[in-house]
mmCIF file of C-alpha atoms in Angstrom:
data_model
loop_
_atom_site.group_PDB
_atom_site.id
_atom_site.type_symbol
_atom_site.label_atom_id
_atom_site.label_comp_id
_atom_site.label_asym_id
_atom_site.label_seq_id
_atom_site.Cartn_x
_atom_site.Cartn_y
_atom_site.Cartn_z
ATOM 1 C CA UNK A 1098 0.000 0.000 0.000
ATOM 2 C CA UNK A 1099 2.739 2.428 0.984
ATOM 3 C CA UNK A 1100 4.608 1.708 -2.240
ATOM 4 C CA UNK A 1101 1.765 2.815 -4.492
ATOM 5 C CA UNK A 1102 0.601 5.670 -2.286
ATOM 6 C CA UNK A 1103 4.095 7.108 -2.078
ATOM 7 C CA UNK A 1104 4.607 6.830 -5.819
ATOM 8 C CA UNK A 1105 1.749 9.313 -6.078
ATOM 9 C CA UNK A 1106 2.957 11.291 -3.071
ATOM 10 C CA UNK A 1107 6.418 11.532 -4.634
ATOM 11 C CA UNK A 1108 4.932 12.674 -7.934
ATOM 12 C CA UNK A 1109 2.936 15.395 -6.142
ATOM 13 C CA UNK A 1110 6.019 16.473 -4.182
ATOM 14 C CA UNK A 1111 7.812 17.094 -7.477
ATOM 15 C CA UNK A 1112 4.850 19.153 -8.680
ATOM 16 C CA UNK A 1113 4.947 21.254 -5.502
ATOM 17 C CA UNK A 1114 8.539 22.240 -6.313
ATOM 18 C CA UNK A 1115 7.543 23.487 -9.781
ATOM 19 C CA UNK A 1116 4.559 25.369 -8.380
ATOM 20 C CA UNK A 1117 6.771 26.912 -5.695
ATOM 21 C CA UNK A 1118 9.198 28.180 -8.319
ATOM 22 C CA UNK A 1119 6.401 29.752 -10.409
ATOM 23 C CA UNK A 1120 4.849 31.276 -7.286
ATOM 24 C CA UNK A 1121 8.203 32.737 -6.223
ATOM 25 C CA UNK A 1122 8.774 34.220 -9.670
ATOM 26 C CA UNK A 1123 5.287 35.803 -9.637
ATOM 27 C CA UNK A 1124 4.230 34.123 -12.913
ATOM 28 C CA UNK A 1125 0.561 33.364 -12.122
ATOM 29 C CA UNK A 1126 -0.302 32.383 -15.710
ATOM 30 C CA UNK A 1127 2.332 29.642 -15.726
ATOM 31 C CA UNK A 1128 1.265 28.654 -12.221
ATOM 32 C CA UNK A 1129 -2.333 28.023 -13.308
ATOM 33 C CA UNK A 1130 -1.223 26.172 -16.432
ATOM 34 C CA UNK A 1131 0.967 23.958 -14.248
ATOM 35 C CA UNK A 1132 -1.986 23.277 -11.923
ATOM 36 C CA UNK A 1133 -4.025 22.020 -14.898
ATOM 37 C CA UNK A 1134 -1.120 19.986 -16.270
ATOM 38 C CA UNK A 1135 -0.418 18.429 -12.885
ATOM 39 C CA UNK A 1136 -4.070 17.503 -12.307
ATOM 40 C CA UNK A 1137 -4.334 15.955 -15.769
ATOM 41 C CA UNK A 1138 -1.148 13.899 -15.577
ATOM 42 C CA UNK A 1139 -1.631 13.033 -11.909
ATOM 43 C CA UNK A 1140 -5.095 11.581 -12.400
ATOM 44 C CA UNK A 1141 -3.998 9.602 -15.473
ATOM 45 C CA UNK A 1142 -1.093 8.068 -13.541
ATOM 46 C CA UNK A 1143 -3.324 7.346 -10.529
ATOM 47 C CA UNK A 1144 -5.925 5.581 -12.684
ATOM 48 C CA UNK A 1145 -3.267 3.437 -14.379
ATOM 49 C CA UNK A 1146 -1.687 2.402 -11.066
ATOM 50 C CA UNK A 1147 -5.102 1.746 -9.536
ATOM 51 C CA UNK A 1148 -6.208 -0.480 -12.422
ATOM 52 C CA UNK A 1149 -3.001 -2.507 -12.654
ATOM 53 C CA UNK A 1150 -2.617 -3.014 -8.903
ATOM 54 C CA UNK A 1151 -6.175 -4.162 -8.262
ATOM 55 C CA UNK A 1152 -5.840 -6.737 -11.042
ATOM 56 C CA UNK A 1153 -2.507 -8.110 -9.782
ATOM 57 C CA UNK A 1154 -3.164 -7.731 -6.042
ATOM 58 C CA UNK A 1155 -3.099 -11.438 -5.173
ATOM 59 C CA UNK A 1156 0.194 -12.193 -6.989
ATOM 60 C CA UNK A 1157 1.802 -9.195 -5.250
ATOM 61 C CA UNK A 1158 0.766 -10.485 -1.818
ATOM 62 C CA UNK A 1159 2.156 -13.926 -2.636
ATOM 63 C CA UNK A 1160 5.374 -12.366 -3.931
ATOM 64 C CA UNK A 1161 6.149 -10.824 -0.519
ATOM 65 C CA UNK A 1162 5.410 -14.130 1.301
ATOM 66 C CA UNK A 1163 2.207 -12.982 2.982
ATOM 67 C CA UNK A 1164 1.008 -15.814 5.295
ATOM 68 C CA UNK A 1165 -2.055 -17.595 3.884
ATOM 69 C CA UNK A 1166 -4.182 -16.798 6.937
ATOM 70 C CA UNK A 1167 -3.617 -13.041 6.414
ATOM 71 C CA UNK A 1168 -4.301 -12.856 2.646
ATOM 72 C CA UNK A 1169 -8.140 -12.486 2.862
ATOM 73 C CA UNK A 1170 -7.791 -9.573 5.304
ATOM 74 C CA UNK A 1171 -5.050 -7.924 3.248
ATOM 75 C CA UNK A 1172 -6.997 -8.321 0.000
ATOM 76 C CA UNK A 1173 -10.223 -6.802 1.353
ATOM 77 C CA UNK A 1174 -8.289 -3.804 2.678
ATOM 78 C CA UNK A 1175 -5.907 -3.231 -0.205
ATOM 79 C CA UNK A 1176 -8.491 -3.592 -2.989
ATOM 80 C CA UNK A 1177 -10.450 -0.592 -1.681
ATOM 81 C CA UNK A 1178 -7.308 1.437 -0.910
ATOM 82 C CA UNK A 1179 -5.865 0.834 -4.376
ATOM 83 C CA UNK A 1180 -9.175 1.479 -6.147
ATOM 84 C CA UNK A 1181 -9.331 4.812 -4.319
ATOM 85 C CA UNK A 1182 -5.876 6.001 -5.364
ATOM 86 C CA UNK A 1183 -7.308 8.745 -7.652
ATOM 87 C CA UNK A 1184 -8.852 10.359 -4.548
ATOM 88 C CA UNK A 1185 -5.508 10.073 -2.754
ATOM 89 C CA UNK A 1186 -3.757 11.747 -5.684
ATOM 90 C CA UNK A 1187 -6.357 14.519 -5.876
ATOM 91 C CA UNK A 1188 -5.915 15.338 -2.190
ATOM 92 C CA UNK A 1189 -2.106 15.376 -2.473
ATOM 93 C CA UNK A 1190 -2.197 17.670 -5.512
ATOM 94 C CA UNK A 1191 -4.612 20.161 -3.935
ATOM 95 C CA UNK A 1192 -2.754 20.217 -0.618
ATOM 96 C CA UNK A 1193 0.452 20.587 -2.651
ATOM 97 C CA UNK A 1194 -0.953 23.822 -4.088
ATOM 98 C CA UNK A 1195 -1.466 25.114 -0.548
ATOM 99 C CA UNK A 1196 2.069 24.080 0.453
ATOM 100 C CA UNK A 1197 3.593 25.676 -2.644
ATOM 101 C CA UNK A 1198 2.348 29.112 -1.506
ATOM 102 C CA UNK A 1199 3.426 28.492 2.081
ATOM 103 C CA UNK A 1200 -0.078 28.007 3.495
ATOM 104 C CA UNK A 1201 0.717 24.839 5.411
ATOM 105 C CA UNK A 1202 -1.526 25.757 8.353
ATOM 106 C CA UNK A 1203 -4.722 25.297 6.349
ATOM 107 C CA UNK A 1204 -3.399 22.104 4.769
ATOM 108 C CA UNK A 1205 -2.738 20.806 8.299
ATOM 109 C CA UNK A 1206 -6.253 21.793 9.396
ATOM 110 C CA UNK A 1207 -7.839 19.826 6.573
ATOM 111 C CA UNK A 1208 -5.584 16.869 7.323
ATOM 112 C CA UNK A 1209 -6.642 16.994 10.983
ATOM 113 C CA UNK A 1210 -10.287 17.077 9.909
ATOM 114 C CA UNK A 1211 -9.712 14.058 7.663
ATOM 115 C CA UNK A 1212 -8.030 12.142 10.492
ATOM 116 C CA UNK A 1213 -10.944 12.926 12.815
ATOM 117 C CA UNK A 1214 -13.407 11.772 10.176
ATOM 118 C CA UNK A 1215 -11.343 8.632 9.564
ATOM 119 C CA UNK A 1216 -11.447 7.708 13.251
ATOM 120 C CA UNK A 1217 -15.211 8.300 13.443
ATOM 121 C CA UNK A 1218 -15.830 6.196 10.327
ATOM 122 C CA UNK A 1219 -13.580 3.441 11.722
ATOM 123 C CA UNK A 1220 -15.847 3.224 14.771
ATOM 124 C CA UNK A 1221 -18.903 3.146 12.502
ATOM 125 C CA UNK A 1222 -17.682 0.730 9.813
ATOM 126 C CA UNK A 1223 -15.672 -1.621 12.043
ATOM 127 C CA UNK A 1224 -17.161 -1.283 15.528
ATOM 128 C CA UNK A 1225 -20.850 -1.017 14.605
ATOM 129 C CA UNK A 1226 -21.321 -2.317 11.052
ATOM 130 C CA UNK A 1227 -18.612 -5.021 11.432
ATOM 131 C CA UNK A 1228 -17.142 -4.445 7.957
ATOM 132 C CA UNK A 1229 -13.654 -5.544 9.018
ATOM 133 C CA UNK A 1230 -10.535 -4.473 7.144
ATOM 134 C CA UNK A 1231 -12.632 -3.416 4.146
ATOM 135 C CA UNK A 1232 -14.426 -0.970 6.411
ATOM 136 C CA UNK A 1233 -11.120 0.461 7.601
ATOM 137 C CA UNK A 1234 -10.059 1.013 3.985
ATOM 138 C CA UNK A 1235 -13.371 2.648 3.069
ATOM 139 C CA UNK A 1236 -13.022 5.007 6.037
ATOM 140 C CA UNK A 1237 -9.555 6.043 4.837
ATOM 141 C CA UNK A 1238 -10.601 6.704 1.232
ATOM 142 C CA UNK A 1239 -13.761 8.620 2.183
ATOM 143 C CA UNK A 1240 -11.728 10.780 4.572
ATOM 144 C CA UNK A 1241 -9.188 11.604 1.869
ATOM 145 C CA UNK A 1242 -11.970 12.511 -0.561
ATOM 146 C CA UNK A 1243 -13.508 14.755 2.098
ATOM 147 C CA UNK A 1244 -10.173 16.499 2.641
ATOM 148 C CA UNK A 1245 -9.710 16.975 -1.116
ATOM 149 C CA UNK A 1246 -13.124 18.658 -1.346
ATOM 150 C CA UNK A 1247 -12.218 20.948 1.565
ATOM 151 C CA UNK A 1248 -8.941 21.937 -0.123
ATOM 152 C CA UNK A 1249 -10.692 22.693 -3.410
ATOM 153 C CA UNK A 1250 -13.430 24.802 -1.823
ATOM 154 C CA UNK A 1251 -10.885 26.767 0.213
ATOM 155 C CA UNK A 1252 -8.687 27.431 -2.829
ATOM 156 C CA UNK A 1253 -11.705 28.438 -4.924
ATOM 157 C CA UNK A 1254 -12.904 30.932 -2.346
ATOM 158 C CA UNK A 1255 -9.563 32.259 -1.026
ATOM 159 C CA UNK A 1256 -7.076 31.943 -3.917
ATOM 160 C CA UNK A 1257 -9.191 31.913 -7.114
ATOM 161 C CA UNK A 1258 -6.252 33.276 -9.072
ATOM 162 C CA UNK A 1259 -4.275 30.065 -8.488
ATOM 163 C CA UNK A 1260 -6.786 27.545 -9.847
ATOM 164 C CA UNK A 1261 -6.774 26.874 -13.571
ATOM 165 C CA UNK A 1262 -9.301 28.715 -15.706
ATOM 166 C CA UNK A 1263 -10.794 27.870 -19.074
ATOM 167 C CA UNK A 1264 -8.007 29.692 -20.925
ATOM 168 C CA UNK A 1265 -5.385 27.706 -18.988
ATOM 169 C CA UNK A 1266 -6.696 24.363 -20.244
ATOM 170 C CA UNK A 1267 -4.671 22.842 -23.039
ATOM 171 C CA UNK A 1268 -1.763 20.623 -24.014
ATOM 172 C CA UNK A 1269 1.166 22.635 -22.664
ATOM 173 C CA UNK A 1270 3.954 20.489 -24.102
ATOM 174 C CA UNK A 1271 6.887 22.140 -22.326
ATOM 175 C CA UNK A 1272 5.087 22.034 -18.987
ATOM 176 C CA UNK A 1273 4.104 18.399 -19.513
ATOM 177 C CA UNK A 1274 7.733 17.425 -20.123
ATOM 178 C CA UNK A 1275 8.871 19.506 -17.155
ATOM 179 C CA UNK A 1276 6.145 18.060 -14.920
ATOM 180 C CA UNK A 1277 6.844 14.461 -15.893
ATOM 181 C CA UNK A 1278 10.573 14.948 -15.371
ATOM 182 C CA UNK A 1279 10.237 16.377 -11.896
ATOM 183 C CA UNK A 1280 7.232 14.296 -10.881
ATOM 184 C CA UNK A 1281 8.419 10.918 -12.134
ATOM 185 C CA UNK A 1282 11.940 11.234 -10.723
ATOM 186 C CA UNK A 1283 10.454 12.261 -7.383
ATOM 187 C CA UNK A 1284 8.001 9.347 -7.617
ATOM 188 C CA UNK A 1285 10.877 7.021 -8.488
ATOM 189 C CA UNK A 1286 12.694 8.149 -5.365
ATOM 190 C CA UNK A 1287 9.640 7.491 -3.192
ATOM 191 C CA UNK A 1288 8.954 4.151 -4.875
ATOM 192 C CA UNK A 1289 12.552 2.985 -4.457
ATOM 193 C CA UNK A 1290 12.204 3.655 -0.736
ATOM 194 C CA UNK A 1291 9.076 1.536 -0.485
ATOM 195 C CA UNK A 1292 10.256 -1.190 -2.849
ATOM 196 C CA UNK A 1293 13.114 -1.533 -0.389
ATOM 197 C CA UNK A 1294 10.619 -1.629 2.482
ATOM 198 C CA UNK A 1295 8.678 -4.384 0.718
ATOM 199 C CA UNK A 1296 11.916 -6.349 0.306
ATOM 200 C CA UNK A 1297 12.613 -5.861 4.017
ATOM 201 C CA UNK A 1298 9.024 -6.896 4.790
ATOM 202 C CA UNK A 1299 9.626 -10.076 2.814
ATOM 203 C CA UNK A 1300 12.636 -10.822 5.015
ATOM 204 C CA UNK A 1301 10.665 -9.985 8.175
ATOM 205 C CA UNK A 1302 7.843 -12.323 7.115
ATOM 206 C CA UNK A 1303 10.264 -15.249 7.475
ATOM 207 C CA UNK A 1304 10.330 -14.573 11.250
ATOM 208 C CA UNK A 1305 6.735 -15.734 11.641
ATOM 209 C CA UNK A 1306 3.711 -14.026 13.184
ATOM 210 C CA UNK A 1307 5.500 -12.548 16.277
ATOM 211 C CA UNK A 1308 8.153 -10.919 14.076
ATOM 212 C CA UNK A 1309 5.526 -9.615 11.621
ATOM 213 C CA UNK A 1310 3.387 -8.214 14.446
ATOM 214 C CA UNK A 1311 6.396 -6.544 16.094
ATOM 215 C CA UNK A 1312 7.647 -4.998 12.851
ATOM 216 C CA UNK A 1313 4.156 -3.800 11.870
ATOM 217 C CA UNK A 1314 3.659 -2.118 15.253
ATOM 218 C CA UNK A 1315 7.190 -0.675 15.275
ATOM 219 C CA UNK A 1316 6.869 0.784 11.782
ATOM 220 C CA UNK A 1317 3.614 2.489 12.780
ATOM 221 C CA UNK A 1318 5.541 4.264 15.532
ATOM 222 C CA UNK A 1319 8.350 4.949 13.068
ATOM 223 C CA UNK A 1320 5.848 6.405 10.625
ATOM 224 C CA UNK A 1321 4.705 8.863 13.280
ATOM 225 C CA UNK A 1322 8.311 9.789 14.110
ATOM 226 C CA UNK A 1323 9.357 10.070 10.456
ATOM 227 C CA UNK A 1324 6.473 12.416 9.696
ATOM 228 C CA UNK A 1325 8.254 15.184 11.640
ATOM 229 C CA UNK A 1326 11.474 14.800 9.670
ATOM 230 C CA UNK A 1327 9.603 14.492 6.365
ATOM 231 C CA UNK A 1328 7.580 17.615 7.176
ATOM 232 C CA UNK A 1329 10.777 19.525 7.913
ATOM 233 C CA UNK A 1330 12.176 18.370 4.581
ATOM 234 C CA UNK A 1331 9.009 19.421 2.742
ATOM 235 C CA UNK A 1332 9.202 22.854 4.384
ATOM 236 C CA UNK A 1333 12.793 23.242 3.210
ATOM 237 C CA UNK A 1334 11.744 22.174 -0.298
ATOM 238 C CA UNK A 1335 9.006 24.813 -0.523
ATOM 239 C CA UNK A 1336 11.224 27.564 0.915
ATOM 240 C CA UNK A 1337 14.065 26.716 -1.454
ATOM 241 C CA UNK A 1338 11.833 26.492 -4.548
ATOM 242 C CA UNK A 1339 10.060 29.797 -3.808
ATOM 243 C CA UNK A 1340 13.308 31.674 -3.193
ATOM 244 C CA UNK A 1341 14.957 30.058 -6.208
ATOM 245 C CA UNK A 1342 12.039 31.265 -8.337
ATOM 246 C CA UNK A 1343 12.442 34.742 -6.854
ATOM 247 C CA UNK A 1344 16.200 34.668 -7.529
ATOM 248 C CA UNK A 1345 17.054 35.055 -3.824
ATOM 249 C CA UNK A 1346 19.946 32.583 -3.522
ATOM 250 C CA UNK A 1347 21.053 33.797 -0.114
ATOM 251 C CA UNK A 1348 17.689 32.738 1.343
ATOM 252 C CA UNK A 1349 18.013 29.400 -0.451
ATOM 253 C CA UNK A 1350 21.085 28.614 1.656
ATOM 254 C CA UNK A 1351 19.460 29.943 4.824
ATOM 255 C CA UNK A 1352 16.443 27.711 4.220
ATOM 256 C CA UNK A 1353 18.652 24.626 4.433
ATOM 257 C CA UNK A 1354 20.480 25.920 7.521
ATOM 258 C CA UNK A 1355 17.308 26.616 9.489
ATOM 259 C CA UNK A 1356 15.724 23.420 8.191
ATOM 260 C CA UNK A 1357 18.625 21.451 9.654
ATOM 261 C CA UNK A 1358 18.384 23.343 12.954
ATOM 262 C CA UNK A 1359 14.656 22.629 13.171
ATOM 263 C CA UNK A 1360 15.012 18.950 12.265
ATOM 264 C CA UNK A 1361 17.854 18.383 14.727
ATOM 265 C CA UNK A 1362 15.890 20.013 17.559
ATOM 266 C CA UNK A 1363 12.799 17.917 16.873
ATOM 267 C CA UNK A 1364 14.922 14.800 16.388
ATOM 268 C CA UNK A 1365 16.313 14.971 19.940
ATOM 269 C CA UNK A 1366 12.782 14.943 21.356
ATOM 270 C CA UNK A 1367 11.576 12.186 19.012
ATOM 271 C CA UNK A 1368 14.596 9.970 19.667
ATOM 272 C CA UNK A 1369 14.189 10.242 23.442
ATOM 273 C CA UNK A 1370 10.492 9.479 23.121
ATOM 274 C CA UNK A 1371 11.202 6.386 21.008
ATOM 275 C CA UNK A 1372 13.980 5.082 23.246
ATOM 276 C CA UNK A 1373 12.251 5.515 26.613
ATOM 277 C CA UNK A 1374 8.629 5.246 25.482
ATOM 278 C CA UNK A 1375 8.814 2.311 23.094
ATOM 279 C CA UNK A 1376 7.084 -0.204 25.381
ATOM 280 C CA UNK A 1377 3.904 1.796 26.158
ATOM 281 C CA UNK A 1378 3.761 2.909 22.517
ATOM 282 C CA UNK A 1379 3.962 -0.691 21.268
ATOM 283 C CA UNK A 1380 1.228 -1.760 23.693
ATOM 284 C CA UNK A 1381 -1.148 0.496 21.770
ATOM 285 C CA UNK A 1382 -0.857 -2.027 18.914
ATOM 286 C CA UNK A 1383 0.090 -5.265 20.707
ATOM 287 C CA UNK A 1384 -1.609 -7.015 23.611
ATOM 288 C CA UNK A 1385 0.269 -7.843 26.824
ATOM 289 C CA UNK A 1386 0.143 -11.534 25.888
ATOM 290 C CA UNK A 1387 2.332 -10.913 22.836
ATOM 291 C CA UNK A 1388 5.490 -11.024 24.934
ATOM 292 C CA UNK A 1389 7.792 -12.158 22.123
ATOM 293 C CA UNK A 1390 6.467 -9.517 19.734
ATOM 294 C CA UNK A 1391 6.884 -6.846 22.432
ATOM 295 C CA UNK A 1392 10.478 -7.953 22.996
ATOM 296 C CA UNK A 1393 11.256 -7.836 19.257
ATOM 297 C CA UNK A 1394 9.559 -4.450 18.871
ATOM 298 C CA UNK A 1395 11.316 -2.815 21.841
ATOM 299 C CA UNK A 1396 14.718 -4.014 20.664
ATOM 300 C CA UNK A 1397 14.055 -2.666 17.180
ATOM 301 C CA UNK A 1398 12.785 0.788 18.207
ATOM 302 C CA UNK A 1399 15.421 1.441 20.864
ATOM 303 C CA UNK A 1400 18.260 0.614 18.508
ATOM 304 C CA UNK A 1401 16.968 2.552 15.510
ATOM 305 C CA UNK A 1402 16.210 5.636 17.634
ATOM 306 C CA UNK A 1403 19.968 6.067 18.191
ATOM 307 C CA UNK A 1404 20.404 6.672 14.440
ATOM 308 C CA UNK A 1405 17.498 9.083 13.973
ATOM 309 C CA UNK A 1406 19.718 12.170 13.838
ATOM 310 C CA UNK A 1407 20.986 10.908 10.470
ATOM 311 C CA UNK A 1408 17.429 10.239 9.241
ATOM 312 C CA UNK A 1409 16.327 13.807 10.047
ATOM 313 C CA UNK A 1410 19.513 15.272 8.559
ATOM 314 C CA UNK A 1411 18.856 13.364 5.358
ATOM 315 C CA UNK A 1412 15.275 14.674 5.228
ATOM 316 C CA UNK A 1413 16.462 18.302 5.347
ATOM 317 C CA UNK A 1414 19.059 17.633 2.643
ATOM 318 C CA UNK A 1415 16.419 15.913 0.484
ATOM 319 C CA UNK A 1416 14.184 18.978 0.759
ATOM 320 C CA UNK A 1417 17.059 21.226 -0.283
ATOM 321 C CA UNK A 1418 17.965 19.171 -3.362
ATOM 322 C CA UNK A 1419 14.330 18.767 -4.422
ATOM 323 C CA UNK A 1420 13.681 22.487 -4.027
ATOM 324 C CA UNK A 1421 16.703 23.228 -6.205
ATOM 325 C CA UNK A 1422 15.449 20.750 -8.801
ATOM 326 C CA UNK A 1423 18.215 18.187 -8.232
ATOM 327 C CA UNK A 1424 15.766 15.282 -8.154
ATOM 328 C CA UNK A 1425 18.361 12.769 -9.343
ATOM 329 C CA UNK A 1426 20.612 13.424 -6.339
ATOM 330 C CA UNK A 1427 17.686 12.880 -3.945
ATOM 331 C CA UNK A 1428 16.775 9.688 -5.806
ATOM 332 C CA UNK A 1429 20.333 8.344 -5.709
ATOM 333 C CA UNK A 1430 20.655 9.072 -1.977
ATOM 334 C CA UNK A 1431 17.429 7.215 -1.182
ATOM 335 C CA UNK A 1432 18.309 4.293 -3.449
ATOM 336 C CA UNK A 1433 21.772 3.966 -1.911
ATOM 337 C CA UNK A 1434 20.221 3.763 1.561
ATOM 338 C CA UNK A 1435 17.531 1.242 0.679
ATOM 339 C CA UNK A 1436 19.778 -1.109 -1.314
ATOM 340 C CA UNK A 1437 22.222 -1.269 1.577
ATOM 341 C CA UNK A 1438 19.403 -1.794 4.086
ATOM 342 C CA UNK A 1439 17.554 -4.457 2.094
ATOM 343 C CA UNK A 1440 20.582 -6.561 1.181
ATOM 344 C CA UNK A 1441 22.217 -6.497 4.610
ATOM 345 C CA UNK A 1442 18.911 -7.159 6.393
ATOM 346 C CA UNK A 1443 18.156 -10.153 4.162
ATOM 347 C CA UNK A 1444 21.604 -11.627 4.860
ATOM 348 C CA UNK A 1445 21.621 -11.094 8.628
ATOM 349 C CA UNK A 1446 17.962 -11.336 9.704
ATOM 350 C CA UNK A 1447 18.221 -15.080 10.247
ATOM 351 C CA UNK A 1448 20.951 -14.551 12.859
ATOM 352 C CA UNK A 1449 19.981 -11.183 14.339
ATOM 353 C CA UNK A 1450 16.195 -10.971 13.866
ATOM 354 C CA UNK A 1451 14.652 -7.488 13.751
ATOM 355 C CA UNK A 1452 17.868 -6.071 15.221
ATOM 356 C CA UNK A 1453 19.432 -6.535 11.780
ATOM 357 C CA UNK A 1454 16.778 -4.339 10.142
ATOM 358 C CA UNK A 1455 17.254 -1.587 12.740
ATOM 359 C CA UNK A 1456 21.053 -1.679 12.588
ATOM 360 C CA UNK A 1457 21.356 -1.615 8.818
ATOM 361 C CA UNK A 1458 18.624 1.026 8.480
ATOM 362 C CA UNK A 1459 20.723 3.274 10.719
ATOM 363 C CA UNK A 1460 23.961 2.534 8.879
ATOM 364 C CA UNK A 1461 22.121 3.146 5.593
ATOM 365 C CA UNK A 1462 21.102 6.609 6.795
ATOM 366 C CA UNK A 1463 24.738 7.392 7.590
ATOM 367 C CA UNK A 1464 25.720 6.276 4.092
ATOM 368 C CA UNK A 1465 22.951 8.417 2.547
ATOM 369 C CA UNK A 1466 23.851 11.558 4.533
ATOM 370 C CA UNK A 1467 27.511 11.150 3.572
ATOM 371 C CA UNK A 1468 26.532 10.996 -0.111
ATOM 372 C CA UNK A 1469 24.256 14.044 0.181
ATOM 373 C CA UNK A 1470 26.863 16.070 2.088
ATOM 374 C CA UNK A 1471 29.483 15.404 -0.586
ATOM 375 C CA UNK A 1472 27.058 16.569 -3.282
ATOM 376 C CA UNK A 1473 26.084 19.662 -1.285
ATOM 377 C CA UNK A 1474 29.735 20.669 -0.972
ATOM 378 C CA UNK A 1475 30.246 20.021 -4.689
ATOM 379 C CA UNK A 1476 27.239 22.138 -5.724
ATOM 380 C CA UNK A 1477 28.019 24.908 -3.221
ATOM 381 C CA UNK A 1478 31.431 25.273 -4.841
ATOM 382 C CA UNK A 1479 29.861 25.940 -8.224
ATOM 383 C CA UNK A 1480 28.448 29.228 -9.461
ATOM 384 C CA UNK A 1481 25.540 30.098 -7.132
ATOM 385 C CA UNK A 1482 23.879 32.413 -9.677
ATOM 386 C CA UNK A 1483 21.614 29.731 -11.120
ATOM 387 C CA UNK A 1484 18.748 31.186 -13.179
ATOM 388 C CA UNK A 1485 15.310 30.338 -11.801
ATOM 389 C CA UNK A 1486 14.480 28.514 -15.039
ATOM 390 C CA UNK A 1487 17.550 26.292 -14.748
ATOM 391 C CA UNK A 1488 16.736 22.584 -14.848
ATOM 392 C CA UNK A 1489 19.550 20.606 -13.160
ATOM 393 C CA UNK A 1490 18.143 17.357 -14.518
#
């Protein structure tokens, strides 16, 4: 699920960079044309992924060694989630418009409303109507659609000059090429991350139900922790793209500096929370009788929390390179990390269990940050007067 969702999320993140550059340059005509182009291409890609994945859902689950007793539950959940990918893409694109102009507060408000609605629908569909995992999926998709509608109505009423008009509709060839280049490379980066996670999940599945339960619970906690670093990176990306579009290169550098300061500060708090609060956090997802799963999960979270400073550093760097348009560097950094993590975890998981995944994830982050730092130094040494229309790819 994460693989396909983050392909779309990565595509939309690339679009946000382009929109940020046009917004910074003050070119509203190009901005609206890009909004139309992004919506058109985004929905086409979402429909293709949705169709292919729903057809081949069962072979995919078998490919990652999903236990037979879990397949019916996974299928009922994933079929609805994957069929609803166009709604997921629509929400990400519309919230990306808000982020591109720096209005993250409203985007957060609509996300909070969607989460609240999701929880309420979970109680209705699962607790009362007994719809099981399919009900959980339906609650998620309906909540995303609700959030997308909220974003659209807010943009229509507050920023009508940013939404595409009739005269902006058309086949803008240059923008299509530009959008596909940024969007697909960004999507490739996100997909490589989650292809690696699927490979790791395949290794984890060999540990049996306790290992699967522990890893599933631990990655939920990780997802919460990672959201802070990813948000910091996205903020850096928007700041860099806007200031690059405006030709303010001094603020481009300052955006990375303050992004790193913010991420490091938050990281200290998150790491301490994960290390000392892992057990009560895991018990939100695991029962007290799952002693082996709790042991696996605590060992995993406490070890990986030690490396989180490198994860958050990498997120800030990724935002900087994406905002500058250096999508290939961000992609290579992510791919380097995930290849190292997946291969080493597969080799050592039989001897070390989940500890192998935590250890090699941390070492992979160090490898990624080293790669990104070298490229930052290399680019910083070049001519900083890059025109706003420059395409590093």
